[in-house]
């Protein structure tokens, strides 16, 4: 049991707390599910890019799925070997492509014909052969929130099957390109297996048709997306997930790559915030806390549900219906609406659950608020893995004013 009160006393609030043992257990569960096949779990760094978190996975043998050169650099710093690093994203700049090739990562995941052209040109300039995969958009409805759905032609990601085939042929004929993998990612927070199976089947068929023309790919990258329980969702068991994917690969000897983010970190994370005030506006009751949308944006951006527990000293445990809001000057600054919470008092703590993925990383300094500290708990050890930002950190990069 994590002692949130003790941590809040020691490190202040708002505070992110990560259970490193939980992260390790999730990693092992998924890795085990693919036992018997060559596989790489490439942690999706965007979910939680704190260097200590990445290093924690690196020590377990994880790879990294990165979407900017900044993430690639983080992965290297955290000790992920080059041959387990993947670089994806629809808009890579020339400089990013160049650095990825120079760093000799596992492959660049290409998302358009135009990008393939840039990668080829830059590899040629560097007199290198760039390993690539192509992100295929299988046009499958993943049945998740539209903002995190990515595998439909309406979405900006990847290329359709016909274009993918053309691109593989081009890459195979190029002196500067080495097509080694194929990739798809249909969305995030997936709770149904069928769309994943369907997408894998489509992509595996493409692999077979490429095989037939002597283009042999080594890596079958199924992206991330495994859903977790925020509330009472039915989720996919890693074993069933692995079986569904493996079932589509009969006759193909490929290394499976998967890129989980949320599955590894979301339920390992807690956002701890302190109650400032209770407030009544007509019939509506608000609990105002010291954390805000700049710390944890998901409720404001996606209307996402996060379970919230009150650690209160108040006598009455009777529930009342409240909106839990932060100090930022936006009506959208809330953690929950019409939430049943016990009566809370000044300085009580609220623990917001499932905050370990897309929490801190989507934070900002809006309203000149410094971002929270981050703490890792592992066994009985507690470590501060990022210090709280103070005012000086926030203004450190601003120039002209100081030079007047
Ligand atoms: N691979 C690719 C190519 C991705 O685009 C993503 C997530 C992942 C892997 C990891 O997905 P995961 O396993 O975490 O579902 N901010 C949103 C989620 C955006 C996900 C973007 N891509 C949220 O808070 O729900």
XYZ file of C-alpha atoms and ligand atoms in Angstrom:
429
model
C 0.000 0.000 0.000
C 1.377 3.377 -0.980
C 1.213 5.944 1.815
C -0.003 8.949 -0.161
C -0.296 11.140 2.916
C 3.336 10.575 3.790
C 4.433 11.223 0.197
C 2.359 14.413 0.017
C 3.953 15.593 3.268
C 7.444 14.880 1.969
C 7.130 16.071 -1.634
C 4.144 18.441 -1.595
C 1.143 18.487 -3.929
C 0.090 18.212 -6.666
C 2.202 15.112 -7.078
C 2.513 12.208 -9.500
C 3.272 8.865 -7.857
C 4.286 5.796 -9.876
C 4.270 2.219 -8.657
C 7.320 0.731 -10.400
C 6.483 -2.793 -9.219
C 3.122 -2.613 -10.983
C 4.826 -1.437 -14.184
C 7.246 -4.371 -14.009
C 4.414 -6.846 -13.444
C 2.514 -5.518 -16.480
C 5.642 -5.762 -18.636
C 6.227 -9.352 -17.599
C 2.597 -10.306 -18.220
C 2.768 -9.093 -21.798
C 6.222 -10.481 -22.524
C 5.116 -13.886 -21.198
C 2.039 -13.819 -23.404
C 4.288 -13.905 -26.474
C 6.448 -16.694 -25.084
C 7.543 -19.161 -27.708
C 7.879 -16.464 -30.392
C 10.585 -13.891 -30.896
C 9.135 -10.657 -29.581
C 10.113 -7.151 -28.574
C 7.966 -5.108 -26.234
C 8.743 -1.584 -27.417
C 7.463 0.724 -24.709
C 5.552 3.692 -26.191
C 7.600 6.459 -24.613
C 4.903 9.085 -25.155
C 2.717 7.484 -22.478
C 5.155 8.493 -19.753
C 8.505 9.781 -20.871
C 10.227 10.291 -17.539
C 13.778 8.944 -17.969
C 13.515 6.799 -14.833
C 10.370 5.145 -16.185
C 12.044 4.372 -19.520
C 15.132 3.102 -17.701
C 12.957 0.859 -15.557
C 11.642 -0.826 -18.724
C 15.105 -0.809 -20.342
C 16.420 -2.867 -17.446
C 13.743 -5.463 -18.137
C 14.787 -5.753 -21.779
C 12.242 -3.404 -23.300
C 12.600 -1.572 -26.580
C 11.136 1.867 -27.279
C 8.554 3.224 -29.667
C 9.324 6.904 -30.228
C 7.480 9.660 -32.076
C 10.031 12.456 -32.058
C 13.797 12.638 -32.060
C 13.484 13.941 -28.510
C 11.901 10.639 -27.513
C 14.609 8.751 -29.400
C 17.238 10.649 -27.407
C 15.410 9.857 -24.180
C 15.379 6.172 -25.100
C 19.146 6.193 -25.703
C 19.806 8.118 -22.483
C 17.719 5.614 -20.548
C 19.808 2.737 -21.898
C 17.545 1.207 -24.552
C 19.811 -0.360 -27.198
C 19.651 1.137 -30.698
C 18.504 -2.168 -32.160
C 15.294 -1.986 -30.116
C 14.318 1.604 -30.973
C 11.592 2.440 -33.489
C 10.817 5.915 -34.758
C 7.227 6.582 -35.940
C 5.116 9.657 -36.658
C 3.418 11.338 -39.629
C 5.612 14.416 -39.675
C 9.291 13.683 -39.236
C 11.599 16.549 -40.188
C 14.735 16.029 -42.314
C 16.893 16.625 -39.249
C 15.001 13.966 -37.304
C 15.300 11.450 -40.140
C 19.027 12.168 -40.468
C 19.685 11.667 -36.780
C 17.641 8.458 -36.671
C 19.680 7.022 -39.556
C 22.968 8.131 -37.989
C 22.007 6.565 -34.692
C 21.339 3.284 -36.524
C 18.027 2.512 -34.780
C 16.041 -0.649 -35.540
C 13.879 1.079 -38.151
C 12.102 4.238 -39.161
C 8.392 3.643 -39.451
C 7.380 5.464 -42.624
C 3.885 6.950 -42.873
C 3.640 8.300 -46.448
C 5.137 7.981 -49.949
C 6.521 11.492 -49.612
C 8.297 10.553 -46.403
C 9.745 7.436 -48.037
C 11.284 9.737 -50.654
C 12.867 11.941 -47.980
C 14.258 8.946 -46.068
C 15.766 7.568 -49.279
C 17.350 10.892 -50.183
C 18.809 11.482 -46.737
C 20.122 7.922 -46.475
C 21.797 8.388 -49.857
C 23.455 11.619 -48.708
C 24.726 9.772 -45.650
C 25.841 6.832 -47.784
C 23.751 4.632 -45.545
C 21.027 2.062 -46.022
C 18.058 3.066 -43.884
C 16.032 0.267 -42.329
C 12.337 1.033 -42.656
C 8.920 -0.332 -41.941
C 5.716 1.010 -43.429
C 2.732 1.929 -41.346
C -0.308 0.378 -42.964
C -3.736 1.815 -42.332
C -6.032 -1.229 -42.534
C -9.237 0.843 -42.398
C -10.600 -0.891 -39.315
C -12.875 0.729 -36.774
C -11.213 0.104 -33.416
C -14.375 1.046 -31.466
C -12.682 3.508 -29.161
C -12.814 7.279 -28.540
C -12.586 9.124 -31.913
C -9.593 11.196 -30.716
C -7.558 8.042 -30.139
C -8.744 6.048 -33.134
C -6.049 5.834 -35.808
C -6.676 2.916 -38.155
C -9.409 4.355 -40.367
C -8.810 6.090 -43.697
C -10.376 9.182 -42.089
C -7.371 9.316 -39.768
C -4.077 10.883 -40.772
C -1.970 7.835 -39.951
C -0.315 5.316 -42.250
C -0.990 4.421 -45.891
C -3.560 2.191 -47.586
C -2.692 -1.339 -48.672
C -2.138 -0.515 -52.347
C 0.236 2.343 -51.590
C 2.042 0.220 -49.023
C 2.726 -2.458 -51.604
C 4.027 0.097 -54.085
C 6.256 1.593 -51.400
C 7.714 -1.801 -50.453
C 8.587 -2.491 -54.062
C 10.223 0.906 -54.382
C 12.140 0.438 -51.110
C 13.263 -3.033 -52.111
C 14.670 -1.694 -55.357
C 16.490 1.160 -53.655
C 20.208 1.155 -52.801
C 19.485 3.331 -49.788
C 16.487 1.603 -48.233
C 16.111 -1.717 -46.471
C 12.483 -2.698 -45.811
C 12.563 -4.864 -42.686
C 9.189 -4.458 -41.023
C 5.505 -3.735 -41.306
C 3.460 -1.788 -38.814
C -0.119 -0.975 -37.919
C -1.739 0.677 -34.923
C -5.504 1.029 -35.099
C -6.114 2.992 -31.933
C -5.659 3.307 -28.236
C -7.620 2.048 -25.214
C -8.837 -0.965 -27.214
C -11.171 -3.212 -25.264
C -12.285 -5.520 -28.067
C -10.187 -8.186 -29.718
C -11.978 -8.496 -33.064
C -10.721 -5.249 -34.627
C -7.136 -6.169 -33.707
C -7.485 -9.667 -35.165
C -9.074 -8.297 -38.315
C -6.331 -5.714 -38.780
C -3.607 -8.313 -38.157
C -5.173 -10.623 -40.754
C -5.214 -7.891 -43.371
C -1.625 -6.928 -42.690
C -0.429 -10.554 -42.552
C -1.990 -11.113 -45.985
C -0.009 -8.188 -47.305
C 3.149 -9.725 -45.817
C 2.384 -12.975 -47.667
C 1.842 -11.181 -50.950
C 5.174 -9.394 -50.490
C 6.832 -12.671 -49.604
C 5.595 -14.022 -52.910
C 7.607 -11.379 -54.756
C 10.707 -11.977 -52.621
C 10.289 -9.072 -50.246
C 10.859 -10.721 -46.894
C 10.015 -8.748 -43.813
C 11.353 -9.667 -40.372
C 9.258 -7.578 -37.994
C 5.491 -7.664 -37.565
C 4.687 -4.585 -35.488
C 1.158 -4.531 -34.102
C 1.395 -1.114 -32.477
C 0.045 -0.436 -29.028
C -3.469 0.138 -27.839
C -4.220 -2.518 -25.218
C -6.929 -1.009 -23.055
C -6.992 -0.802 -19.277
C -9.646 -0.470 -16.617
C -10.355 3.143 -15.763
C -13.748 2.141 -14.395
C -15.382 -1.231 -15.001
C -14.418 -1.792 -18.650
C -13.954 -5.351 -19.853
C -10.385 -5.507 -21.020
C -8.388 -7.851 -23.232
C -6.183 -10.435 -21.527
C -2.579 -10.302 -22.797
C -2.691 -14.046 -23.507
C -5.795 -13.699 -25.731
C -4.239 -10.674 -27.414
C -1.079 -12.598 -28.221
C -3.016 -15.641 -29.433
C -5.206 -13.513 -31.712
C -2.135 -11.982 -33.339
C -0.114 -15.185 -33.546
C -3.118 -16.912 -35.086
C -2.844 -14.676 -38.143
C 0.833 -15.428 -38.703
C 0.815 -19.101 -39.578
C 3.673 -19.909 -41.898
C 5.426 -16.601 -41.270
C 8.601 -16.561 -39.219
C 8.601 -13.000 -37.956
C 9.542 -11.219 -34.750
C 6.469 -9.687 -33.129
C 6.831 -6.147 -31.938
C 4.214 -4.487 -29.819
C 4.206 -0.943 -28.538
C 2.191 -0.695 -25.352
C 2.093 2.554 -23.447
C -1.057 2.786 -21.379
C -1.101 -0.930 -20.510
C 2.317 -0.645 -18.869
C 1.985 2.622 -16.998
C -1.596 3.930 -16.630
C -2.712 1.992 -13.592
C 0.713 2.326 -12.013
C 0.193 6.070 -11.698
C -1.654 8.249 -9.201
C -2.139 11.977 -9.266
C -2.341 13.306 -5.736
C -3.947 16.670 -5.211
C -4.978 18.652 -2.144
C -8.397 20.072 -1.381
C -8.381 23.841 -1.165
C -12.072 24.652 -0.785
C -15.592 23.369 -1.037
C -17.878 25.802 -2.760
C -21.604 25.985 -3.517
C -23.051 27.842 -6.539
C -26.826 27.502 -6.282
C -27.527 23.782 -6.398
C -24.085 22.947 -7.675
C -21.304 21.922 -5.359
C -17.621 22.186 -6.250
C -14.503 20.839 -4.673
C -11.581 23.048 -5.653
C -8.190 21.314 -5.564
C -4.598 22.449 -6.116
C -4.036 20.292 -9.243
C -5.466 21.352 -12.592
C -5.905 20.594 -16.278
C -2.308 21.670 -16.847
C -1.275 18.643 -14.750
C -3.767 16.057 -15.991
C -5.561 17.011 -19.186
C -7.471 13.826 -20.018
C -10.784 14.716 -18.326
C -10.846 18.163 -19.999
C -9.719 16.931 -23.421
C -11.542 13.614 -23.779
C -14.082 13.827 -20.999
C -12.105 10.857 -19.706
C -13.180 9.136 -16.516
C -10.651 8.685 -13.708
C -11.556 7.107 -10.390
C -11.004 9.455 -7.489
C -10.495 8.506 -3.875
C -10.774 10.976 -1.024
C -8.387 10.536 1.879
C -10.392 12.516 4.354
C -10.290 13.016 8.067
C -13.920 14.195 8.070
C -16.329 12.213 10.274
C -19.123 11.809 7.760
C -18.509 9.358 4.919
C -21.869 10.210 3.356
C -21.500 10.830 -0.377
C -22.351 14.086 -2.073
C -22.472 14.943 -5.769
C -19.685 17.366 -6.705
C -17.627 18.696 -9.586
C -13.927 18.412 -8.836
C -12.169 21.385 -10.373
C -8.767 23.054 -10.450
C -7.610 26.672 -10.161
C -7.076 27.284 -13.911
C -9.234 29.965 -15.519
C -11.177 27.673 -17.846
C -14.577 26.091 -17.339
C -13.005 22.993 -18.876
C -10.641 22.694 -15.932
C -12.160 19.723 -14.160
C -11.175 16.227 -13.064
C -14.730 14.935 -12.696
C -18.303 16.126 -12.984
C -21.207 14.993 -10.808
C -18.864 12.715 -8.900
C -20.039 11.063 -5.675
C -17.451 12.019 -3.070
C -17.532 12.094 0.710
C -17.476 15.473 2.388
C -13.905 16.765 2.294
C -12.084 19.458 4.203
C -9.281 21.910 3.541
C -5.970 20.004 3.111
C -7.582 16.576 2.598
C -6.029 14.645 -0.284
C -7.724 13.332 -3.411
C -5.998 10.496 -5.233
C -6.823 10.416 -8.947
C -6.249 6.917 -10.315
C -4.998 5.565 -13.664
C -2.858 8.656 -14.141
C 0.433 7.006 -15.109
C -0.133 7.224 -18.878
C -0.764 10.454 -20.788
C -0.790 12.318 -17.493
C 2.361 14.282 -16.766
C 3.434 14.081 -20.401
C 0.397 15.978 -21.662
C 0.900 18.631 -19.013
C 1.715 22.265 -19.658
C 2.609 25.468 -17.870
C -0.706 27.149 -18.643
C -1.537 29.919 -16.182
C 2.182 29.958 -15.257
C 1.773 26.859 -13.180
C 4.883 24.768 -12.604
C 4.431 21.098 -13.356
C 4.150 18.636 -10.481
C 6.944 16.594 -9.010
C 7.101 12.886 -9.923
C 7.938 10.170 -7.438
C 8.668 6.468 -7.997
C 7.833 3.826 -5.429
C 9.604 0.472 -5.756
C 9.328 -2.025 -2.907
C 9.993 0.046 0.175
C 12.098 2.584 -1.754
C 10.808 6.012 -2.742
C 12.679 8.229 -5.203
C 12.019 11.713 -6.506
C 12.357 11.230 -10.267
C 11.470 14.768 -11.317
C 11.531 17.817 -9.147
C 8.617 20.217 -8.986
C 9.009 23.121 -11.418
C 9.398 26.451 -9.689
C 8.873 29.963 -11.010
C 12.521 30.292 -12.077
C 12.209 27.153 -14.219
C 9.191 28.631 -15.950
C 10.868 31.895 -16.970
C 14.343 30.482 -17.573
C 14.094 30.499 -21.381
C 12.539 33.933 -21.779
C 15.024 36.526 -22.999
C 14.269 40.081 -24.042
C 12.775 41.291 -20.810
C 15.947 40.456 -18.933
C 18.194 42.110 -21.534
C 16.441 45.546 -21.458
N 2.114 3.002 -31.072
C 1.643 4.047 -31.796
C 2.011 4.154 -33.196
C 0.813 5.008 -31.189
O 0.330 6.010 -31.909
C 0.475 4.878 -29.821
C -0.377 5.868 -29.155
C 0.998 3.788 -29.099
C 1.815 2.866 -29.765
C 0.700 3.551 -27.656
O -0.657 3.371 -27.450
P -1.205 2.803 -26.062
O -0.654 1.427 -25.884
O -0.730 3.720 -25.001
O -2.670 2.837 -26.227
N -3.429 10.837 -25.195
C -4.370 9.766 -25.435
C -3.718 8.571 -26.076
C -3.029 8.885 -27.388
C -2.350 7.673 -27.958
C -1.525 8.021 -29.149
N -0.813 6.922 -29.728
C -5.038 9.410 -24.096
O -4.766 10.077 -23.116
O -5.867 8.514 -24.054
